[in-house]
Structures are given as structure tokens and as C-alpha cells.
Coordinates of C-alpha atoms in Angstrom, one line a residue:
Chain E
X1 CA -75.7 68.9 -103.7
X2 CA -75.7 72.3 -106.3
X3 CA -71.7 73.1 -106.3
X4 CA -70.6 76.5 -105.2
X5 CA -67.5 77.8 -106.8
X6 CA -66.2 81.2 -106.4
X7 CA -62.9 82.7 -106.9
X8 CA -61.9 86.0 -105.1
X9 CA -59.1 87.4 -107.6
X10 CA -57.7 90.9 -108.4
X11 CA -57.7 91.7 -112.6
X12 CA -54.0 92.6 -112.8
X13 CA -52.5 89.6 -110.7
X14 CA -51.0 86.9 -112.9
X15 CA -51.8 84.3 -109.8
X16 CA -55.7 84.8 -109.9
X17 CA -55.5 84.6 -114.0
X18 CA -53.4 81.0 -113.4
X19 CA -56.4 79.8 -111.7
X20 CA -58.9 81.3 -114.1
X21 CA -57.1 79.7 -116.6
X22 CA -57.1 76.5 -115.0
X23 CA -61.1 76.4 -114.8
X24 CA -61.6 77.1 -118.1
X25 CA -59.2 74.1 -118.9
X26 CA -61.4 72.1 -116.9
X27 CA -64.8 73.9 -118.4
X28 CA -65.8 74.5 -114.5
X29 CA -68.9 77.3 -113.7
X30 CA -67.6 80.2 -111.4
X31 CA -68.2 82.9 -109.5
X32 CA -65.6 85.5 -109.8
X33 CA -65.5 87.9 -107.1
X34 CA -63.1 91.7 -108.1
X35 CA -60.9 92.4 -105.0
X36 CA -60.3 95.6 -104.4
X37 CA -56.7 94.8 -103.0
X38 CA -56.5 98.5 -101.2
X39 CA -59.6 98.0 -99.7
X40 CA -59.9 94.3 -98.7
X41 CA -63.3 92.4 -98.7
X42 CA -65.1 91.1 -95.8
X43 CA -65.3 88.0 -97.4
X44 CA -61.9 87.6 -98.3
X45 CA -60.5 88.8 -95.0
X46 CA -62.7 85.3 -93.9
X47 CA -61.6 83.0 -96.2
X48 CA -57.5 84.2 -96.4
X49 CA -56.9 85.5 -92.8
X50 CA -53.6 84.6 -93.3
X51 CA -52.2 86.9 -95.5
X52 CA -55.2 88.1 -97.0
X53 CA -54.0 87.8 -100.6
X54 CA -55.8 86.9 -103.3
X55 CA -56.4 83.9 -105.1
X56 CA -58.9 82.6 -103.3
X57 CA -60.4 79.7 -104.5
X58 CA -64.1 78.7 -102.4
X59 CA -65.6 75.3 -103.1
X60 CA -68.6 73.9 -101.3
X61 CA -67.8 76.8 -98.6
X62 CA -63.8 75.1 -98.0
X63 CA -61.3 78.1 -98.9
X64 CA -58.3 77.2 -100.7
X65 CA -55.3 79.4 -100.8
X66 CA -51.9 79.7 -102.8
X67 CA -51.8 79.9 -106.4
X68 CA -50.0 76.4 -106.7
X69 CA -52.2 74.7 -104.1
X70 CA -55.4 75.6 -106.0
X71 CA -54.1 74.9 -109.2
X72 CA -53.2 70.7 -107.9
X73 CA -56.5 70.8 -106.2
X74 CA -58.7 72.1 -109.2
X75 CA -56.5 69.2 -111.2
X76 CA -57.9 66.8 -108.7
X77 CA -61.4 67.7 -108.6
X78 CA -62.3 68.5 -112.1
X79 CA -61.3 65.1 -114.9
X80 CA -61.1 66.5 -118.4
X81 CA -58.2 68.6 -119.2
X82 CA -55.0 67.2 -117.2
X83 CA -52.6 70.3 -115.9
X84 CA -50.2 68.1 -113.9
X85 CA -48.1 65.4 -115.9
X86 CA -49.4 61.7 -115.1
X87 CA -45.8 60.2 -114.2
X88 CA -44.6 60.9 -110.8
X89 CA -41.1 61.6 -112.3
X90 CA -42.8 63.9 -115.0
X91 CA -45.0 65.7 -111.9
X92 CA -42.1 66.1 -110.0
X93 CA -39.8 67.9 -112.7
X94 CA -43.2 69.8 -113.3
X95 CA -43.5 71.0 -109.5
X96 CA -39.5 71.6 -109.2
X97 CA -40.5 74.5 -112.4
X98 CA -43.3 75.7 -110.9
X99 CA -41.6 76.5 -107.3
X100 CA -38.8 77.7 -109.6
X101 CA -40.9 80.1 -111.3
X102 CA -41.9 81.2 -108.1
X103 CA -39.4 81.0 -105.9
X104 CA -36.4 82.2 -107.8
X105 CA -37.6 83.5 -111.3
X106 CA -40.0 86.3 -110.3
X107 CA -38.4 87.8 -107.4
X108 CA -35.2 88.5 -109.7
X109 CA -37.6 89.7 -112.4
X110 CA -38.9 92.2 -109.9
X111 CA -35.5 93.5 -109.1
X112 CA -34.4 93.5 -111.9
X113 CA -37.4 95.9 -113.2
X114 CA -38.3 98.2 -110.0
X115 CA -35.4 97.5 -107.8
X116 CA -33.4 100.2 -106.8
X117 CA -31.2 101.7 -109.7
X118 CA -27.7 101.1 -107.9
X119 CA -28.3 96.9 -108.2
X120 CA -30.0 96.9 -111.3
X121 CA -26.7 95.1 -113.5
X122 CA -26.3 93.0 -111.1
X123 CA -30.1 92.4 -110.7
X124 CA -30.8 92.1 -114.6
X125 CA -27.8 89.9 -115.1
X126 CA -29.8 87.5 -112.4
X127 CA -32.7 87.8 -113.9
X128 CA -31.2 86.9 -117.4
X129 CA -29.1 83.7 -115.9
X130 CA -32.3 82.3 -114.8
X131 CA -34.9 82.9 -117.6
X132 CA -31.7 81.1 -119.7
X133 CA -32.6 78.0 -117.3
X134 CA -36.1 78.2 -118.2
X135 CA -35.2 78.5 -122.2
X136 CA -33.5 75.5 -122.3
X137 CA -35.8 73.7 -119.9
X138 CA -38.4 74.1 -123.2
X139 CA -36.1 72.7 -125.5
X140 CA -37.7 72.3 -128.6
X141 CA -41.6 71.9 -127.2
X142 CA -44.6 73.9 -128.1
X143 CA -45.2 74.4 -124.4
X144 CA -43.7 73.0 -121.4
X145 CA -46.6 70.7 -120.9
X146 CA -45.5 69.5 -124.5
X147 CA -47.9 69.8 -127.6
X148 CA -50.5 71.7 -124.9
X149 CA -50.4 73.8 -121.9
X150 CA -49.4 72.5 -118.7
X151 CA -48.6 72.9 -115.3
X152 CA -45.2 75.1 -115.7
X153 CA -46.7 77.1 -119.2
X154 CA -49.9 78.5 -116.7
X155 CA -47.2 79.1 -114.0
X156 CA -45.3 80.8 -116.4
X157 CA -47.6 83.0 -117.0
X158 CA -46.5 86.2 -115.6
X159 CA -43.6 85.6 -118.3
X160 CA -45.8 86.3 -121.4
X161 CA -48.0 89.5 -120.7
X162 CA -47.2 90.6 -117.5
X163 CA -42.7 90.4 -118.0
X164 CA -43.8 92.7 -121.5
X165 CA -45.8 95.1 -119.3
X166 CA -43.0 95.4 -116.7
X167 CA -40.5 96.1 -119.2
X168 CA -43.0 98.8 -121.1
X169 CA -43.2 100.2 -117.6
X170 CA -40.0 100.2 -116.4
X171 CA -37.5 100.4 -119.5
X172 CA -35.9 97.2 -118.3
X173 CA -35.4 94.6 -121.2
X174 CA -34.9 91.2 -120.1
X175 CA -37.0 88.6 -122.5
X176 CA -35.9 89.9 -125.7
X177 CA -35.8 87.9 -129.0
X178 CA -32.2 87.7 -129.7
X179 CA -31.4 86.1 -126.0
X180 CA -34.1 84.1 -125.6
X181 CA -35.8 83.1 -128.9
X182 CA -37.6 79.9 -127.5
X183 CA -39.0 81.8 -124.6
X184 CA -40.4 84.5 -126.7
X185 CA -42.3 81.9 -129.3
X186 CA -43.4 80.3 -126.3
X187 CA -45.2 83.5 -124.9
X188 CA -46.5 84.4 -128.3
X189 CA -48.0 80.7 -128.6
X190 CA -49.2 80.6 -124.9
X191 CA -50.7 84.4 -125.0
X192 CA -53.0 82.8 -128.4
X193 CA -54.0 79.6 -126.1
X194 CA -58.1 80.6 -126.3
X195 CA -58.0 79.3 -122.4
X196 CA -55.2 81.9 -121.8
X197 CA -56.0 84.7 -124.4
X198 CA -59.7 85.5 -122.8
X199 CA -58.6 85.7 -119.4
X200 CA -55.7 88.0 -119.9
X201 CA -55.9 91.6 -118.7
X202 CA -55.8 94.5 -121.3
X203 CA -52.3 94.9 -121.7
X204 CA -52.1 98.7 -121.9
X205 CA -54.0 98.6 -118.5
X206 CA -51.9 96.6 -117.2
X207 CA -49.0 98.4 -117.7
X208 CA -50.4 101.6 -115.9
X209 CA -51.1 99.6 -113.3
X210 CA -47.8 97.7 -112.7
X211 CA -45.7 101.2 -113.3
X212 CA -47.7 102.9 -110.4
X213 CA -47.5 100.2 -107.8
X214 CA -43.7 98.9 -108.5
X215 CA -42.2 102.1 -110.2
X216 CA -41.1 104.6 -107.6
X217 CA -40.0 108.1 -108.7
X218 CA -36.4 108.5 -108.6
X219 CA -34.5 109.8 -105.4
Chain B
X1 CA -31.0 47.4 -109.9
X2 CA -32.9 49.5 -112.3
X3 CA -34.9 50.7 -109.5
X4 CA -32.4 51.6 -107.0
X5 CA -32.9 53.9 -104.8
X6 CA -30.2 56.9 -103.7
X7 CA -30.2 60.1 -101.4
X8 CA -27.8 62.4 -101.6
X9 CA -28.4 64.4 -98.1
X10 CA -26.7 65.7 -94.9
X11 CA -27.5 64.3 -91.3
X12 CA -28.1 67.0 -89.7
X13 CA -30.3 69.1 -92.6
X14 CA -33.9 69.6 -91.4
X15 CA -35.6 68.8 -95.3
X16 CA -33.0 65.5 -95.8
X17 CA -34.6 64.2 -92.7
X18 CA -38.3 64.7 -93.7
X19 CA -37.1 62.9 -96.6
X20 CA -35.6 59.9 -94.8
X21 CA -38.7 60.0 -92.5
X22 CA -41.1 59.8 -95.4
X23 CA -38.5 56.6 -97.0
X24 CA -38.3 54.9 -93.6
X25 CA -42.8 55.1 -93.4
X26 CA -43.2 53.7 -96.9
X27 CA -40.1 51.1 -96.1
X28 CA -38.6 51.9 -99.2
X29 CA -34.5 50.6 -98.8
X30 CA -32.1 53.5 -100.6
X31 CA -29.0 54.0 -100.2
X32 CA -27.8 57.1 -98.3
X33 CA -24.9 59.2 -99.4
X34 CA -23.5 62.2 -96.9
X35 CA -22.4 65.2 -98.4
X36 CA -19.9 67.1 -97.3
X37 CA -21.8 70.6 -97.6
X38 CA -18.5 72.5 -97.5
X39 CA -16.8 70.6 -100.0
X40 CA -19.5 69.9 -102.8
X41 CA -19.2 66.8 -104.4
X42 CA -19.0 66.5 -108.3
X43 CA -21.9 63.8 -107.9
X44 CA -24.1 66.3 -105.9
X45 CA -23.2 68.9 -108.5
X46 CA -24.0 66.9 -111.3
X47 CA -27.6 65.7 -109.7
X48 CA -29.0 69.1 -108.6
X49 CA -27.1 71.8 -111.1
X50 CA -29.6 74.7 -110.6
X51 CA -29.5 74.9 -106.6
X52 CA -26.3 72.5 -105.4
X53 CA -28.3 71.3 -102.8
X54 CA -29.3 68.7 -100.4
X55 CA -31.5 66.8 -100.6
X56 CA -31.6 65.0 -103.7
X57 CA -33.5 61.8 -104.3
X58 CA -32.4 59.5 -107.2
X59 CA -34.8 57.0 -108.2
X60 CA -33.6 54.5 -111.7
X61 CA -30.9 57.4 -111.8
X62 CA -32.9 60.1 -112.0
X63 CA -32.9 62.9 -110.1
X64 CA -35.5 64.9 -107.8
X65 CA -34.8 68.1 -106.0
X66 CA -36.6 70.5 -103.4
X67 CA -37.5 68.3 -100.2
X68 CA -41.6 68.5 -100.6
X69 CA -41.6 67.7 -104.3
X70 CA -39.5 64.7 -102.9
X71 CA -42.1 64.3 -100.8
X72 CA -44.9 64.2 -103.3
X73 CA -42.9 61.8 -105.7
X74 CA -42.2 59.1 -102.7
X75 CA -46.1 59.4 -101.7
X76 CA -47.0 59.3 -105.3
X77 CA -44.8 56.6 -106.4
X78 CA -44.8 54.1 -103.3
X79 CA -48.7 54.1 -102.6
X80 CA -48.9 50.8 -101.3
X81 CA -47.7 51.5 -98.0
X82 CA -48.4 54.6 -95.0
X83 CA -50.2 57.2 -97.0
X84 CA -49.0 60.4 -96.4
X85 CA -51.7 62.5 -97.6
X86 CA -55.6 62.1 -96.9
X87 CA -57.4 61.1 -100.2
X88 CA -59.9 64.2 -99.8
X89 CA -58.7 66.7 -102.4
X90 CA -59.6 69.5 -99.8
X91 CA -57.9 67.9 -97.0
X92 CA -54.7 67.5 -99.2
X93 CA -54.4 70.9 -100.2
X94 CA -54.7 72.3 -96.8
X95 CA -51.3 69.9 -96.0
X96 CA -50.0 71.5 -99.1
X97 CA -50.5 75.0 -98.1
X98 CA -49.2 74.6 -94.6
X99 CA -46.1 72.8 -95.3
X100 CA -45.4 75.6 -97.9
X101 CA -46.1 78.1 -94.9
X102 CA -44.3 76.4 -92.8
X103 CA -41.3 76.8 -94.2
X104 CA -41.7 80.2 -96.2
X105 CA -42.8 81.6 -93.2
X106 CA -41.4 79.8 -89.7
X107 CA -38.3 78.4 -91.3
X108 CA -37.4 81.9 -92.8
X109 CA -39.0 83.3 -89.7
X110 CA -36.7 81.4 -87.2
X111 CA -33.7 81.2 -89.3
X112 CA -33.9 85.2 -89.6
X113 CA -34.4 85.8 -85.9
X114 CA -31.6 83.9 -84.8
X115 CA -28.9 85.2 -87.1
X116 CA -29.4 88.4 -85.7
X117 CA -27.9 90.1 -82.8
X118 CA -29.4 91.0 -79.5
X119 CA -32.1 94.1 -80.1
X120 CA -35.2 95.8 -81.4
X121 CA -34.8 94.2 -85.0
X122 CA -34.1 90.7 -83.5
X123 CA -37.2 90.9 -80.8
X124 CA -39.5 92.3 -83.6
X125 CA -38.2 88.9 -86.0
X126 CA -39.1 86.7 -83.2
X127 CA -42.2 88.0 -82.8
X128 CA -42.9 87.8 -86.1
X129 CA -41.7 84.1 -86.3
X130 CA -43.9 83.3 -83.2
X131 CA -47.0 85.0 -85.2
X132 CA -46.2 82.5 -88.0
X133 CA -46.1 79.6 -85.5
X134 CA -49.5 80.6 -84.0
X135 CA -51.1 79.7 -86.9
X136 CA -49.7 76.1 -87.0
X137 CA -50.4 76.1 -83.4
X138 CA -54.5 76.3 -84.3
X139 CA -54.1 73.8 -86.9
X140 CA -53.0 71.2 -83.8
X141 CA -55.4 72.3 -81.5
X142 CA -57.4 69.6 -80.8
X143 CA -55.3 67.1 -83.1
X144 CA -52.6 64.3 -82.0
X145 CA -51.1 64.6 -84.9
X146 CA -51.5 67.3 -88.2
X147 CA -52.1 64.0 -89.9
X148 CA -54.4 62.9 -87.4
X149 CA -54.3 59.6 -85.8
X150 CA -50.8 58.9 -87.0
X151 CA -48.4 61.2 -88.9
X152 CA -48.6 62.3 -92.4
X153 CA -47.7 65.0 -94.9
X154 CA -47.8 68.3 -92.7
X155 CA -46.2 66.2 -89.7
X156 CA -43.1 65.7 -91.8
X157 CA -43.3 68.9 -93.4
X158 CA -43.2 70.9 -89.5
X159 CA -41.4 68.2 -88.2
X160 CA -38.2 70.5 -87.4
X161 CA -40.0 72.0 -84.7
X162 CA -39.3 70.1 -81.9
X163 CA -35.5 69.2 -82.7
X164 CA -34.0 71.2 -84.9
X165 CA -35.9 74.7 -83.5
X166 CA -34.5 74.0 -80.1
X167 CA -30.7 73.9 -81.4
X168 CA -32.0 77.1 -83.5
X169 CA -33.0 78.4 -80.6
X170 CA -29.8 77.7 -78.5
X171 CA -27.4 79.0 -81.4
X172 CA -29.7 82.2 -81.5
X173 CA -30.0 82.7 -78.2
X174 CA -33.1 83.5 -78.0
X175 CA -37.2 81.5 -77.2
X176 CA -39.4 80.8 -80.0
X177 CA -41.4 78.0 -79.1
X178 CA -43.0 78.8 -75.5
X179 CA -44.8 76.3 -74.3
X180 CA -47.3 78.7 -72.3
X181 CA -48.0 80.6 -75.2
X182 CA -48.2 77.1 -77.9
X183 CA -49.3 74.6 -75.5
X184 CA -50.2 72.6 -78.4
X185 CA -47.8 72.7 -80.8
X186 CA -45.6 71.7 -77.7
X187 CA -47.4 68.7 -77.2
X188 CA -47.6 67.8 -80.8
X189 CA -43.9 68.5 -80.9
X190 CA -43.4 66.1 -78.2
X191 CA -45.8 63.1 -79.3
X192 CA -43.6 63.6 -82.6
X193 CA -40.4 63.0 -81.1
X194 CA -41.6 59.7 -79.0
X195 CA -42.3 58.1 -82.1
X196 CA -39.7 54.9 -82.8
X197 CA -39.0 56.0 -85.9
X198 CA -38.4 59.3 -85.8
X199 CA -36.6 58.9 -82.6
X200 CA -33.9 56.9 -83.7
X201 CA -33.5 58.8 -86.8
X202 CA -33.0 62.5 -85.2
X203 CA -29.2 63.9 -85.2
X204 CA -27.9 64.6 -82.1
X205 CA -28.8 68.4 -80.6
X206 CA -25.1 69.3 -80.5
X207 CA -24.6 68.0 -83.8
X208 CA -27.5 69.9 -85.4
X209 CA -25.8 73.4 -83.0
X210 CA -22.8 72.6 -84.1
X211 CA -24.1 72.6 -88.3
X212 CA -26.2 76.0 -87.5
X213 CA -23.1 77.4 -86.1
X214 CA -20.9 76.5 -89.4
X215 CA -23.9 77.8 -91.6
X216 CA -23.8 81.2 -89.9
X217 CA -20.0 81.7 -89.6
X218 CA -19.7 80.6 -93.1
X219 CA -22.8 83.4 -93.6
X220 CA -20.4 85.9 -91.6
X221 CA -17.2 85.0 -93.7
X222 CA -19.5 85.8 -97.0
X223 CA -20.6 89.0 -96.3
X224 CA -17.1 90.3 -94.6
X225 CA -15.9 89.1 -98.1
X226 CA -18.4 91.0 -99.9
X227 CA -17.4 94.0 -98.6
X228 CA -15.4 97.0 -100.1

């Protein structure tokens, strides 16, 4: 039976360009379908009735949702390139990151950038507390995955491009050099991955984008 | 032994119990050790730095956090015995993405409604928690079990609903989980609770009313103490 792969993503959302960089990992064929996000597809209200957010991964006409879900099932399906760790105990660490990054990490990176100005020490000093988790979580590896991108470094990636475009676009520095020197060499390194570095979003794009929908003019 | 096996957990906390559930299916012997959530132990603190919380598994000493990734590591690392998840790749990442929901969604959406006084904003959260539910209750529809013919993954995952969303419910004063309106999920939620093990292993209601009442007064105390 011919396989049918699509993937209904959005250009500027790090949690499509996870997957997309998961299938090229995996050197999988696609279809990628452009959301418009303020003007939701037919097809996507189908396959994601239940928030109606995008990724949307479609094999064989099954819908898969959820960023993190997609990326374990493309790691199933496809052999080739392995995203998760082999050991259980390895896997696990790699899944407590990734709900980290998720869970915790972003939502204080979003305060910390567009929250409202009365919270935004408190917010930044959050922020900063966490990504110093994630710093020495890399120790002295290339990536998190090790010598090559894993799980956690594609999960991560909202920290290389899309944490520089927030602070361009909100004149919030969290990830700077001085604090976090491991992170930052990480992001560079990831960012240059061929797998990650075609499927990245034009940064100055990106950061119009991010300052219109998060950036709210001031009261 | 090298291998032993340890949980750190609380009797009457909704993810230790899928844990021990998911241990008591594979027969895997641990050892349990209560925590005293009020009075963290330097063990606890030691095992799970980044969140402090139950539960934590400890398998040759090391330490796993965050109930489903517990979840994943027991199914992953006993697979001789009671598979949790179906070996379809599809079929697993639908468990996957419910269990997630399930608790980003109805756990959140419960928890939320019942901390919240009598009114418009607490009808509107349990109407929102019910919408939340109504999607689990199609997933049953039809099913014994999410798992199918005997529990699994997603079973475990929702497997709060029946006990512990009752005491919610009681401590919140207010109905979630009609039966006329998730006739289902009711049933589910009682075919769930008949079985042995799960039975024998659930805390007592007043004891699970009596934790969700600590948790919010110790809420209360928190944010009367964060204020000018």
C-alpha cells in the first residue's frame, strides 16, 4: 500500500518545525500542508477537533496530535536515525526533559518576554532558574542526545531561534552568553544541524511575527 | 539487590497509585516508602530535586520522576508480563495523547473547579471540565476498557475518575461526572473499580477527602501569606 504522509503545520510554530525535523532525521517523503492559524482549515478542524492546533501529523489517513506524541510515533515507525535513547533509564531522563521543556521551561519564557510589565523580575528571574537546570543538564555534550541530536535537542528547539527572536522582539534577555555559555554553544551547534538549519523559519520573519501576536502595546 | 526496586509515593495521590497499579500488573515486588507531603523528606528531596514530588520510582538507585514517564519505564523495562500499551504504533500514540489530555485538561479541569467558590466562574470551570471529559467519554463508547479487553495504558492513566473524582467532587461541592450525561465513562469507571487489583489497592474516599482538603487549605494559607 503507497504511504500517505502529510503534516498540517504553521511556519512560525517551533512544534510543527520539531516534527519536520524529525522526518528529515528519518529521510521520510511528506506532504506539508501551511495552516493559516486565523483561519483554520477544513481538514485540520477534521483531523484535530480537539483543540484544533497544529501539528498534525496524517499517516495512512490515522491523525496524530501533540508535538511529543508524534515525535515517539515517527521514532517508532521510521528505523534509521534513532530520536529517543535505546535504554529505558536513558528514555525516561529523555521524556522527564522533554515534558520539562514543555511543561515548565516555555511557559516562564513566555512570561518572562510578553507577560505583563508589573511581574516581569519575578518572571525573568524564573525563567533564568530554569534554563540554569537545562545548562547543566548538557554538561559537557555536543547536544543532549550526546555527539548528535536527540530527543530533548529537537524539543529544545524553541530555545535556539525562536528564545533569540522573542528577545529581539521583546527587549527581554534571558539566554545570554555570560549566564549560560553551554546553552548558547548548544543553540549555535543545533541551529548548523543540516536537519535543523533547512527547516528553520527566516529569523527576521519570525520576529515580526512573534512581536505582533505576544507583544501587546503598553497600557 | 542491585536491582531493587523503591517508590517513594503517598497513599492517597492519584499518579503514585497509577504507578503502583502498573507495578502490581507486571508483578514487579518494590518496596514502598510513604512520604509525609508536608514534611518533605531529605530522601525525597535528594531523588526528585527539580519538582520535590511524589512519585518517584527508583530502580538499581536511580531515580525516575513524573508518573507517566514512570509509566513508560515500568512498560518498557518489565515487558515480559501485562503489556500496557498495544504494539500498533498508532494505537500507542493515541494512549499517549489521551493520558496527556487527561490530566492537562480533566485533572486541571476538575482540580480548578472545585477550589473555587459557589458562582458564575465556578459553573463555567465545571462546564469546561465536563467538555474535557466528553471527549474521553467517546473514546469508551463502545469499549470495556480504554485498553480494551482488559486494562492498559489509558486505563491507568484516567483511572482517578471513578475514586479520586468523587472525593474531588464532595470537597468541591459540586457534580462533574453525571452519569446521564457520560453513561459510558460511568460504566467504564465502574468495571474499573470491580477489578481485584485495583480494588484492594484504592485509599479509602474519606482518606482521599480528607488529603484534598489539606492540599487546599494549605493552598488557602499560601496565598493569605502572599499577600501585602
Amino acid at each position: 500500500m503507497a504511504e500517505e504522509l502529510s503534516l498540517l503545520g504553521m511556519w512560525a510554530s517551533p512544534f510543527s518545525c520539531r516534527v519536520k525535523i524529525a522526518l528529515k532525521l528519518k529521510v521520510v517523503q511528506y506532504k506539508y500542508v501551511e495552516e493559516d492559524l486565523f483561519n483554520k482549515s477544513p481538514l485540520l478542524l477534521k483531523y484535530n477537533p480537539i483543540d484544533k492546533k497544529v501539528p498534525v501529523l496524517v499517516h495512512n489517513g490515522n491523525p496524530l496530535l501533540e508535538s511529543l506524541v508524534i515525535l515517539e510515533y515517527i521514532d517508532e515507525t521510521w528505523q534509521g536515525y534513532p530520536i529517543f535513547p535505546k535504554d529505558p533509564y536513558e528514555r525516561a531522563v529523555a521524556r522527564f526533559w522533554a515534558k520539562f521543556i514543555d511543561d515548565k521551561l516555555l511557559p516562564a519564557i513566555r512570561r518572562a518576554c510578553w507577560g505583563e510589565e508589573k511581574g516581569r523580575e519575578k518572571a525573568v528571574e524564573e525563567a533564568t532558574e530554569l534554563l540554569q537546570l537545562l545548562e547543566m543538564e548538557l554538561k559537557e555534550k555536543r547536544f543532549f542526545g550526546g555527539e548528535t541530536i536527540g530527543l530533548v535537542d529537537i524539543v529544545a528547539d524553541t530555545l535556539s531561534l525562536w528564545l533569540t527572536s522573542f528577545e529581539e522582539g521583546s527587549g527581554v534577555e534571558l539566554m545570554t552568553r555570560e549566564k549560560f555559555p553551554k546553552l548558547s554553544k548548544w543553540s549555535h551547534e543545533f541551529a548548523s544541524t543540516s536537519a535543523v538549519k533547512e527547516n528553520l523559519p527566516p529569523k527576521d520573519e519570525l520576529t515580526v511575527f512573534l512581536k505582533s501576536l505576544f507583544g501587546k502595546p503598553a497600557k | 539487590m542491585g536491582d531493587q526496586v523503591k517508590l517513594i509515593a503517598t497513599p492517597q495521590s492519584l499518579p503514585c497509585c497509577r504507578v503502583e497499579w502498573a507495578l502490581k500488573l507486571k508483578e514487579v515486588d518494590y518496596e514502598y516508602i510513604e512520604e509525609d507531603l508536608r514534611n518533605k523528606s531529605a530522601f525525597l528531596l535528594e531523588s526528585n530535586p527539580i519538582h520535590k514530588k511524589v512519585p518517584v520510582l527508583l530502580h538499581a538507585g536511580k531515580p525516575i520522576v513524573e508518573s507517566l514517564v514512570i509509566l513508560e519505564y515500568i512498560e518498557e523495562t518489565w515487558k515480559d508480563k501485562y503489556p500496557l500499551l498495544s504494539d500498533d504504533p498508532h494505537e500507542r500514540a493515541m494512549a499517549r495523547f489521551w493520558a496527556k489530555f487527561g490530566d492537562e485538561k480533566c485533572v486541571v479541569g476538575a482540580f480548578g473547579a472545585a477550589w473555587l467558590t459557589e458562582g458564575e466562574e465556578k459553573n463555567k470551570a465545571i462546564e469546561s471540565a465536563q467538555e474535557s471529559l466528553a471527549f474521553l467519554e467517546k473514546q469508551i463508547e463502545g469499549k470495556k476498557y480504554f485498553g480494551g479487553e482488559q486494562i492498559g495504558f489509558l486505563d491507568l492513566a484516567v483511572g482517578w475518575i471513578p475514586h479520586w473524582l468523587k472525593a474531588l467532587e464532595e470537597v468541591g461541592e459540586m457534580k462533574v461526572l453525571d452519569p446521564g450525561r457520560f453513561p459510558s465513562l460511568h460504566e467504564w469507571g465502574q468495571n474499573f473499580l470491580e477489578i481485584p487489583l485495583i480494588k484492594n489497592s484504592l485509599p479509602p474516599r474519606e482518606k482521599v477527602v480528607e488529603y484534598f482538603n489539606a492540599g487546599r487549605s494549605y493552598k488557602r494559607s499560601l496565598e493569605a501569606a502572599n499577600k501585602p
